[in-house]
PDB file of C-alpha atoms and ligand atoms in Angstrom:
ATOM      1  CA  MET X   1     103.256 -16.536  23.259  1.00  0.00           C
ATOM      2  CA  VAL X   2     105.615 -13.713  24.268  1.00  0.00           C
ATOM      3  CA  THR X   3     104.898 -10.151  23.075  1.00  0.00           C
ATOM      4  CA  ALA X   4     107.337  -7.246  23.400  1.00  0.00           C
ATOM      5  CA  ILE X   5     105.786  -3.766  23.653  1.00  0.00           C
ATOM      6  CA  ILE X   6     108.228  -1.011  22.729  1.00  0.00           C
ATOM      7  CA  VAL X   7     107.031   2.389  23.921  1.00  0.00           C
ATOM      8  CA  ALA X   8     108.233   5.172  21.645  1.00  0.00           C
ATOM      9  CA  ALA X   9     105.543   7.793  22.146  1.00  0.00           C
ATOM     10  CA  GLY X  10     107.375  10.318  24.325  1.00  0.00           C
ATOM     11  CA  SER X  11     108.051  13.871  23.169  1.00  0.00           C
ATOM     12  CA  GLY X  12     111.644  13.784  24.454  1.00  0.00           C
ATOM     13  CA  VAL X  13     111.679  17.398  25.699  1.00  0.00           C
ATOM     14  CA  ARG X  14     114.890  16.768  27.677  1.00  0.00           C
ATOM     15  CA  MET X  15     116.668  16.047  24.385  1.00  0.00           C
ATOM     16  CA  GLY X  16     116.321  19.718  23.369  1.00  0.00           C
ATOM     17  CA  GLU X  17     115.664  20.996  19.858  1.00  0.00           C
ATOM     18  CA  GLY X  18     115.333  18.658  16.902  1.00  0.00           C
ATOM     19  CA  PRO X  19     113.308  15.556  16.119  1.00  0.00           C
ATOM     20  CA  PRO X  20     111.725  13.531  18.963  1.00  0.00           C
ATOM     21  CA  LYS X  21     114.192  11.287  20.804  1.00  0.00           C
ATOM     22  CA  GLN X  22     112.970   8.009  19.259  1.00  0.00           C
ATOM     23  CA  TYR X  23     113.911   9.264  15.763  1.00  0.00           C
ATOM     24  CA  ARG X  24     117.402  10.552  16.696  1.00  0.00           C
ATOM     25  CA  LEU X  25     120.104   8.654  14.882  1.00  0.00           C
ATOM     26  CA  LEU X  26     122.461   6.302  16.690  1.00  0.00           C
ATOM     27  CA  SER X  27     125.111   4.958  14.311  1.00  0.00           C
ATOM     28  CA  GLY X  28     122.935   6.140  11.417  1.00  0.00           C
ATOM     29  CA  LYS X  29     119.781   4.312  12.580  1.00  0.00           C
ATOM     30  CA  PRO X  30     116.773   5.815  14.461  1.00  0.00           C
ATOM     31  CA  LEU X  31     116.894   4.934  18.184  1.00  0.00           C
ATOM     32  CA  LEU X  32     113.585   3.062  18.094  1.00  0.00           C
ATOM     33  CA  CYS X  33     114.939   0.692  15.402  1.00  0.00           C
ATOM     34  CA  HIS X  34     117.767  -0.442  17.699  1.00  0.00           C
ATOM     35  CA  ALA X  35     115.254  -1.501  20.371  1.00  0.00           C
ATOM     36  CA  LEU X  36     112.906  -3.093  17.830  1.00  0.00           C
ATOM     37  CA  SER X  37     115.649  -5.130  16.204  1.00  0.00           C
ATOM     38  CA  ALA X  38     116.936  -6.296  19.625  1.00  0.00           C
ATOM     39  CA  PHE X  39     113.545  -7.960  20.256  1.00  0.00           C
ATOM     40  CA  ASP X  40     113.253  -9.094  16.644  1.00  0.00           C
ATOM     41  CA  ARG X  41     116.533 -11.013  17.177  1.00  0.00           C
ATOM     42  CA  ALA X  42     115.596 -12.419  20.619  1.00  0.00           C
ATOM     43  CA  ASP X  43     114.515 -16.074  20.187  1.00  0.00           C
ATOM     44  CA  CYS X  44     112.156 -15.963  23.169  1.00  0.00           C
ATOM     45  CA  VAL X  45     109.977 -13.176  21.666  1.00  0.00           C
ATOM     46  CA  ASP X  46     107.153 -14.029  19.217  1.00  0.00           C
ATOM     47  CA  ARG X  47     105.436 -10.714  18.461  1.00  0.00           C
ATOM     48  CA  LEU X  48     106.168  -6.992  18.607  1.00  0.00           C
ATOM     49  CA  VAL X  49     103.992  -3.973  19.402  1.00  0.00           C
ATOM     50  CA  LEU X  50     105.353  -0.499  18.666  1.00  0.00           C
ATOM     51  CA  VAL X  51     103.646   2.418  20.433  1.00  0.00           C
ATOM     52  CA  THR X  52     104.119   5.671  18.537  1.00  0.00           C
ATOM     53  CA  PRO X  53     103.121   9.278  19.321  1.00  0.00           C
ATOM     54  CA  LYS X  54      99.411  10.059  19.323  1.00  0.00           C
ATOM     55  CA  GLU X  55      99.615  12.561  16.501  1.00  0.00           C
ATOM     56  CA  GLU X  56     101.947  10.337  14.479  1.00  0.00           C
ATOM     57  CA  LYS X  57     101.065   9.662  10.891  1.00  0.00           C
ATOM     58  CA  LEU X  58     101.777   6.264   9.354  1.00  0.00           C
ATOM     59  CA  SER X  59     103.720   8.221   6.751  1.00  0.00           C
ATOM     60  CA  VAL X  60     106.427   8.900   9.393  1.00  0.00           C
ATOM     61  CA  ILE X  61     106.676   5.333  10.674  1.00  0.00           C
ATOM     62  CA  ARG X  62     106.390   3.527   7.318  1.00  0.00           C
ATOM     63  CA  PRO X  63     109.663   4.760   5.745  1.00  0.00           C
ATOM     64  CA  ILE X  64     111.501   4.014   9.014  1.00  0.00           C
ATOM     65  CA  MET X  65     110.134   0.471   9.110  1.00  0.00           C
ATOM     66  CA  GLU X  66     110.951  -0.011   5.416  1.00  0.00           C
ATOM     67  CA  ARG X  67     114.573   0.943   6.064  1.00  0.00           C
ATOM     68  CA  SER X  68     114.855  -1.333   9.123  1.00  0.00           C
ATOM     69  CA  PRO X  69     112.281  -4.096   8.575  1.00  0.00           C
ATOM     70  CA  VAL X  70     111.489  -6.652  11.294  1.00  0.00           C
ATOM     71  CA  LYS X  71     110.829 -10.351  10.694  1.00  0.00           C
ATOM     72  CA  LYS X  72     108.314 -10.889  13.490  1.00  0.00           C
ATOM     73  CA  PRO X  73     104.625  -9.845  13.335  1.00  0.00           C
ATOM     74  CA  LEU X  74     104.410  -6.164  14.311  1.00  0.00           C
ATOM     75  CA  ALA X  75     101.323  -4.285  15.533  1.00  0.00           C
ATOM     76  CA  LEU X  76     101.213  -0.496  15.890  1.00  0.00           C
ATOM     77  CA  ALA X  77      99.453   1.339  18.726  1.00  0.00           C
ATOM     78  CA  LEU X  78      99.027   5.038  19.474  1.00  0.00           C
ATOM     79  CA  GLY X  79     100.640   6.555  22.559  1.00  0.00           C
ATOM     80  CA  GLY X  80      98.878   8.079  25.548  1.00  0.00           C
ATOM     81  CA  ASP X  81      99.468  11.366  27.389  1.00  0.00           C
ATOM     82  CA  CYS X  82     101.929   9.666  29.734  1.00  0.00           C
ATOM     83  CA  ARG X  83     104.145   6.570  29.514  1.00  0.00           C
ATOM     84  CA  GLN X  84     101.648   4.524  31.540  1.00  0.00           C
ATOM     85  CA  GLY X  85      98.870   5.360  29.043  1.00  0.00           C
ATOM     86  CA  SER X  86     101.145   4.353  26.161  1.00  0.00           C
ATOM     87  CA  VAL X  87     101.861   0.971  27.763  1.00  0.00           C
ATOM     88  CA  TYR X  88      98.141   0.420  28.363  1.00  0.00           C
ATOM     89  CA  ASN X  89      97.397   1.115  24.678  1.00  0.00           C
ATOM     90  CA  GLY X  90     100.183  -1.337  23.795  1.00  0.00           C
ATOM     91  CA  LEU X  91      98.535  -3.987  26.013  1.00  0.00           C
ATOM     92  CA  LEU X  92      95.202  -3.433  24.258  1.00  0.00           C
ATOM     93  CA  ALA X  93      96.920  -3.841  20.868  1.00  0.00           C
ATOM     94  CA  SER X  94      98.659  -7.098  21.919  1.00  0.00           C
ATOM     95  CA  ASP X  95      97.512 -10.496  20.686  1.00  0.00           C
ATOM     96  CA  PRO X  96      95.099 -11.807  23.382  1.00  0.00           C
ATOM     97  CA  ALA X  97      96.902 -15.176  23.239  1.00  0.00           C
ATOM     98  CA  THR X  98      99.938 -13.467  24.831  1.00  0.00           C
ATOM     99  CA  GLU X  99     101.069 -15.220  28.030  1.00  0.00           C
ATOM    100  CA  ILE X 100     104.132 -13.111  28.854  1.00  0.00           C
ATOM    101  CA  VAL X 101     104.470  -9.453  27.924  1.00  0.00           C
ATOM    102  CA  LEU X 102     107.710  -7.474  27.914  1.00  0.00           C
ATOM    103  CA  VAL X 103     107.588  -3.692  28.204  1.00  0.00           C
ATOM    104  CA  HIS X 104     110.618  -1.805  26.927  1.00  0.00           C
ATOM    105  CA  ASP X 105     111.565   1.867  26.466  1.00  0.00           C
ATOM    106  CA  ALA X 106     112.525   2.681  22.871  1.00  0.00           C
ATOM    107  CA  ALA X 107     115.091   4.964  24.512  1.00  0.00           C
ATOM    108  CA  ARG X 108     117.186   1.923  25.612  1.00  0.00           C
ATOM    109  CA  PRO X 109     118.986   0.683  22.478  1.00  0.00           C
ATOM    110  CA  PHE X 110     121.424  -1.756  24.136  1.00  0.00           C
ATOM    111  CA  VAL X 111     119.184  -4.467  25.616  1.00  0.00           C
ATOM    112  CA  SER X 112     120.573  -7.938  24.879  1.00  0.00           C
ATOM    113  CA  ALA X 113     118.813 -11.169  23.907  1.00  0.00           C
ATOM    114  CA  ALA X 114     120.279 -12.876  27.001  1.00  0.00           C
ATOM    115  CA  GLU X 115     118.835 -10.223  29.351  1.00  0.00           C
ATOM    116  CA  THR X 116     115.461 -10.484  27.606  1.00  0.00           C
ATOM    117  CA  ALA X 117     115.455 -14.280  27.959  1.00  0.00           C
ATOM    118  CA  ARG X 118     116.315 -14.041  31.688  1.00  0.00           C
ATOM    119  CA  CYS X 119     113.414 -11.596  32.256  1.00  0.00           C
ATOM    120  CA  VAL X 120     110.955 -13.840  30.405  1.00  0.00           C
ATOM    121  CA  ALA X 121     112.069 -16.928  32.360  1.00  0.00           C
ATOM    122  CA  ALA X 122     111.768 -15.068  35.685  1.00  0.00           C
ATOM    123  CA  ALA X 123     108.297 -13.742  34.757  1.00  0.00           C
ATOM    124  CA  ARG X 124     107.160 -17.279  33.876  1.00  0.00           C
ATOM    125  CA  ALA X 125     108.329 -18.455  37.299  1.00  0.00           C
ATOM    126  CA  HIS X 126     107.281 -15.462  39.454  1.00  0.00           C
ATOM    127  CA  GLY X 127     104.684 -13.458  37.479  1.00  0.00           C
ATOM    128  CA  ALA X 128     106.744 -10.271  37.253  1.00  0.00           C
ATOM    129  CA  ALA X 129     110.447  -9.518  36.735  1.00  0.00           C
ATOM    130  CA  VAL X 130     112.441  -6.366  36.008  1.00  0.00           C
ATOM    131  CA  LEU X 131     115.961  -5.843  34.769  1.00  0.00           C
ATOM    132  CA  ALA X 132     117.955  -3.916  37.371  1.00  0.00           C
ATOM    133  CA  HIS X 133     121.475  -2.933  38.375  1.00  0.00           C
ATOM    134  CA  PRO X 134     122.761  -2.283  41.914  1.00  0.00           C
ATOM    135  CA  ALA X 135     122.962   1.469  42.632  1.00  0.00           C
ATOM    136  CA  SER X 136     126.567   2.632  42.400  1.00  0.00           C
ATOM    137  CA  ASP X 137     125.998   6.176  43.727  1.00  0.00           C
ATOM    138  CA  THR X 138     124.871   6.965  47.266  1.00  0.00           C
ATOM    139  CA  ILE X 139     121.248   8.125  47.075  1.00  0.00           C
ATOM    140  CA  LYS X 140     119.829  10.773  49.397  1.00  0.00           C
ATOM    141  CA  CYS X 141     116.292  11.945  49.983  1.00  0.00           C
ATOM    142  CA  ALA X 142     115.893  15.752  50.196  1.00  0.00           C
ATOM    143  CA  ASP X 143     113.187  18.388  50.718  1.00  0.00           C
ATOM    144  CA  GLU X 144     112.224  21.074  48.139  1.00  0.00           C
ATOM    145  CA  GLU X 145     114.966  23.408  49.452  1.00  0.00           C
ATOM    146  CA  GLY X 146     117.602  20.774  48.805  1.00  0.00           C
ATOM    147  CA  ARG X 147     118.136  19.915  52.499  1.00  0.00           C
ATOM    148  CA  VAL X 148     119.010  16.255  52.962  1.00  0.00           C
ATOM    149  CA  LEU X 149     116.386  14.360  54.939  1.00  0.00           C
ATOM    150  CA  GLU X 150     117.855  10.876  54.774  1.00  0.00           C
ATOM    151  CA  THR X 151     120.679   8.815  53.295  1.00  0.00           C
ATOM    152  CA  LEU X 152     119.312   5.561  51.952  1.00  0.00           C
ATOM    153  CA  ASP X 153     121.063   2.217  52.513  1.00  0.00           C
ATOM    154  CA  ARG X 154     122.853   1.752  49.188  1.00  0.00           C
ATOM    155  CA  SER X 155     123.332  -1.975  49.681  1.00  0.00           C
ATOM    156  CA  ARG X 156     119.572  -2.417  49.150  1.00  0.00           C
ATOM    157  CA  LEU X 157     119.051   0.031  46.291  1.00  0.00           C
ATOM    158  CA  TRP X 158     118.678  -0.994  42.661  1.00  0.00           C
ATOM    159  CA  GLN X 159     118.380   1.099  39.531  1.00  0.00           C
ATOM    160  CA  VAL X 160     115.561  -0.396  37.568  1.00  0.00           C
ATOM    161  CA  GLN X 161     115.676  -0.615  33.784  1.00  0.00           C
ATOM    162  CA  THR X 162     113.552  -2.118  31.029  1.00  0.00           C
ATOM    163  CA  PRO X 163     112.600  -4.644  29.776  1.00  0.00           C
ATOM    164  CA  GLN X 164     110.128  -5.500  32.492  1.00  0.00           C
ATOM    165  CA  ALA X 165     108.345  -8.825  31.981  1.00  0.00           C
ATOM    166  CA  PHE X 166     104.952  -9.883  33.333  1.00  0.00           C
ATOM    167  CA  SER X 167     102.214 -12.416  33.037  1.00  0.00           C
ATOM    168  CA  PHE X 168      99.971 -10.640  30.500  1.00  0.00           C
ATOM    169  CA  ARG X 169      96.820 -10.974  32.623  1.00  0.00           C
ATOM    170  CA  LEU X 170      98.605  -9.642  35.713  1.00  0.00           C
ATOM    171  CA  LEU X 171      99.901  -6.522  33.950  1.00  0.00           C
ATOM    172  CA  LEU X 172      96.528  -5.832  32.333  1.00  0.00           C
ATOM    173  CA  GLU X 173      94.833  -6.142  35.747  1.00  0.00           C
ATOM    174  CA  ALA X 174      97.449  -3.859  37.341  1.00  0.00           C
ATOM    175  CA  HIS X 175      96.962  -1.193  34.635  1.00  0.00           C
ATOM    176  CA  GLU X 176      93.171  -1.354  34.838  1.00  0.00           C
ATOM    177  CA  LYS X 177      93.237  -1.000  38.649  1.00  0.00           C
ATOM    178  CA  ALA X 178      95.675   1.945  38.424  1.00  0.00           C
ATOM    179  CA  LEU X 179      93.466   3.628  35.808  1.00  0.00           C
ATOM    180  CA  GLU X 180      90.347   3.108  37.929  1.00  0.00           C
ATOM    181  CA  GLU X 181      92.048   4.517  41.033  1.00  0.00           C
ATOM    182  CA  GLY X 182      93.915   7.371  39.326  1.00  0.00           C
ATOM    183  CA  PHE X 183      97.338   5.989  40.302  1.00  0.00           C
ATOM    184  CA  SER X 184     100.317   6.769  38.130  1.00  0.00           C
ATOM    185  CA  GLY X 185     103.678   5.083  38.532  1.00  0.00           C
ATOM    186  CA  THR X 186     107.042   5.706  36.899  1.00  0.00           C
ATOM    187  CA  ASP X 187     107.347   2.073  35.811  1.00  0.00           C
ATOM    188  CA  ASP X 188     105.023  -0.878  35.211  1.00  0.00           C
ATOM    189  CA  ALA X 189     106.334  -2.938  38.109  1.00  0.00           C
ATOM    190  CA  ALA X 190     105.060  -0.262  40.548  1.00  0.00           C
ATOM    191  CA  LEU X 191     101.504  -0.984  39.360  1.00  0.00           C
ATOM    192  CA  VAL X 192     101.968  -4.708  40.064  1.00  0.00           C
ATOM    193  CA  GLU X 193     103.637  -4.048  43.442  1.00  0.00           C
ATOM    194  CA  ARG X 194     100.533  -2.159  44.623  1.00  0.00           C
ATOM    195  CA  LEU X 195      98.463  -5.289  43.990  1.00  0.00           C
ATOM    196  CA  GLY X 196     100.709  -6.949  46.589  1.00  0.00           C
ATOM    197  CA  ARG X 197     102.203  -9.290  43.980  1.00  0.00           C
ATOM    198  CA  PRO X 198     105.928 -10.183  43.980  1.00  0.00           C
ATOM    199  CA  VAL X 199     108.307  -8.612  41.467  1.00  0.00           C
ATOM    200  CA  LEU X 200     111.704 -10.234  40.947  1.00  0.00           C
ATOM    201  CA  LEU X 201     114.902  -8.294  40.162  1.00  0.00           C
ATOM    202  CA  VAL X 202     116.948  -9.725  37.292  1.00  0.00           C
ATOM    203  CA  PHE X 203     120.593  -8.637  37.163  1.00  0.00           C
ATOM    204  CA  GLY X 204     121.103  -6.333  34.149  1.00  0.00           C
ATOM    205  CA  SER X 205     124.154  -4.759  32.586  1.00  0.00           C
ATOM    206  CA  ARG X 206     125.269  -1.140  32.973  1.00  0.00           C
ATOM    207  CA  TRP X 207     125.373  -0.903  29.154  1.00  0.00           C
ATOM    208  CA  ASN X 208     121.577  -0.853  29.077  1.00  0.00           C
ATOM    209  CA  ILE X 209     121.449   2.938  29.448  1.00  0.00           C
ATOM    210  CA  LYS X 210     118.408   5.105  28.784  1.00  0.00           C
ATOM    211  CA  ILE X 211     118.923   7.937  26.304  1.00  0.00           C
ATOM    212  CA  THR X 212     117.479  11.049  27.931  1.00  0.00           C
ATOM    213  CA  GLY X 213     119.609  14.060  26.935  1.00  0.00           C
ATOM    214  CA  PRO X 214     122.149  14.868  24.174  1.00  0.00           C
ATOM    215  CA  ASP X 215     125.044  13.737  26.429  1.00  0.00           C
ATOM    216  CA  ASP X 216     123.513  10.230  26.568  1.00  0.00           C
ATOM    217  CA  LEU X 217     123.629  10.065  22.765  1.00  0.00           C
ATOM    218  CA  LEU X 218     127.382  10.783  22.889  1.00  0.00           C
ATOM    219  CA  ILE X 219     127.846   7.975  25.428  1.00  0.00           C
ATOM    220  CA  ALA X 220     125.696   5.672  23.265  1.00  0.00           C
ATOM    221  CA  GLU X 221     127.840   6.383  20.182  1.00  0.00           C
ATOM    222  CA  ALA X 222     130.928   5.545  22.267  1.00  0.00           C
ATOM    223  CA  ILE X 223     129.342   2.248  23.363  1.00  0.00           C
ATOM    224  CA  MET X 224     128.538   1.430  19.705  1.00  0.00           C
ATOM    225  CA  ALA X 225     132.124   2.227  18.702  1.00  0.00           C
ATOM    226  CA  ALA X 226     133.493   0.078  21.558  1.00  0.00           C
ATOM    227  CA  ARG X 227     131.296  -2.793  20.405  1.00  0.00           C
ATOM    228  CA  ARG X 228     132.695  -2.451  16.900  1.00  0.00           C
ATOM    229  CA  GLY X 229     136.163  -2.668  18.448  1.00  0.00           C
ATOM    230  CA  LYS X 230     137.092   0.932  17.676  1.00  0.00           C
ATOM    231  CA  LEU X 231     137.744   1.897  21.301  1.00  0.00           C
ATOM    232  CA  PRO X 232     139.876   0.208  23.954  1.00  0.00           C
TER     233      PRO X 232
HETATM  234  O1  C5P J 301     110.547  10.207  29.189  1.00  0.00           O
HETATM  235  P1  C5P J 301     111.160   8.876  29.501  1.00  0.00           P
HETATM  236  O2  C5P J 301     112.599   8.793  29.076  1.00  0.00           O
HETATM  237  O3  C5P J 301     110.940   8.385  30.891  1.00  0.00           O
HETATM  238  O4  C5P J 301     110.387   7.845  28.555  1.00  0.00           O
HETATM  239  C1  C5P J 301     110.643   6.457  28.618  1.00  0.00           C
HETATM  240  C2  C5P J 301     110.003   5.807  27.397  1.00  0.00           C
HETATM  241  O5  C5P J 301     108.591   5.982  27.441  1.00  0.00           O
HETATM  242  C3  C5P J 301     110.499   6.402  26.072  1.00  0.00           C
HETATM  243  O6  C5P J 301     110.825   5.348  25.178  1.00  0.00           O
HETATM  244  C4  C5P J 301     109.311   7.229  25.605  1.00  0.00           C
HETATM  245  O7  C5P J 301     109.193   7.296  24.177  1.00  0.00           O
HETATM  246  C5  C5P J 301     108.127   6.452  26.200  1.00  0.00           C
HETATM  247  N1  C5P J 301     106.928   7.291  26.401  1.00  0.00           N
HETATM  248  C6  C5P J 301     105.756   6.942  25.740  1.00  0.00           C
HETATM  249  N2  C5P J 301     104.630   7.721  25.884  1.00  0.00           N
HETATM  250  C7  C5P J 301     104.654   8.839  26.627  1.00  0.00           C
HETATM  251  C8  C5P J 301     105.831   9.208  27.318  1.00  0.00           C
HETATM  252  C9  C5P J 301     106.965   8.404  27.195  1.00  0.00           C
HETATM  253  O8  C5P J 301     105.727   5.941  25.019  1.00  0.00           O
HETATM  254  N3  C5P J 301     103.543   9.592  26.680  1.00  0.00           N
END
C-alpha cells in the first residue's frame, strides 16, 4: 500500500496578507486541491492523508473537499507547530498497512504522476528517494554580515523538492529518533540521512515549483496558462 501525505498546515506568512497559502486560488482552485488531485490521479498511490492547520475547523475543509472531491480514501490529520511535526501527525494518521509513504508540500501544485511513480519505485528499491533538480545558480556560504565564506561546487549541488518517498517504517523510525533527540530538519530525507541510511535523488522537473510568495503565484498562473496552450 502506498500513502501520500500532503502537508498543508503552514501559516504562509511569506505570502503576506490574505488567506493562508494553501487556500489561495490557482486557476480558480485552492492550492491544496491541485496537490491532492495530482496524487488522486497517480495510479501508484492508494490512500491520501491531508494535514491541515491545528486550529482548522472541519467547516473550512469540508466545502473545499466538496468542490474538489477525491476518489481515493482520504484521512485528515491536524498540523504541528513546524512542518516536521505536521508530517509526524500525518504518519500517525496513515493506514498501518502502508509500505511506502510519500510526503508532499501542498505548496507544490505541479507534481506529475510520472515523477511520483519514479519516487515510489526508487523508495521500494533503496528505502528513501527524493525528487531533485540540479542547482542552476552558483551557491555560496556566507557569515551573518554577508561576507562570503565559501563557494560550493555547483556540479554536486541539487535543489531538493517534494514528493519524498520512504519505506513507511524507516520514516516513522527517523521521525521518532529526531523527536527523541530534539533534532529538526528542513526536509524528511534529512531525518533519514542522520540514521546513516541511503537516500536516492530522483531527477525532477523545474516546473515543480514551491509557492512561497505572491510572485510565485504569478509564475504558477503562467505555468497553468502555458499548459493550457495559451502561452508560447
Ligand atoms: O513554509 P514552507 O513553504 O516551507 O512549507 C512547506 C509545506 O509545509 C507547506 O505545504 C506548508 O503548508 C507545510 N507546513 C505544515 N505545517 C507547518 C508548517 C508548514 O504542514 N507547521
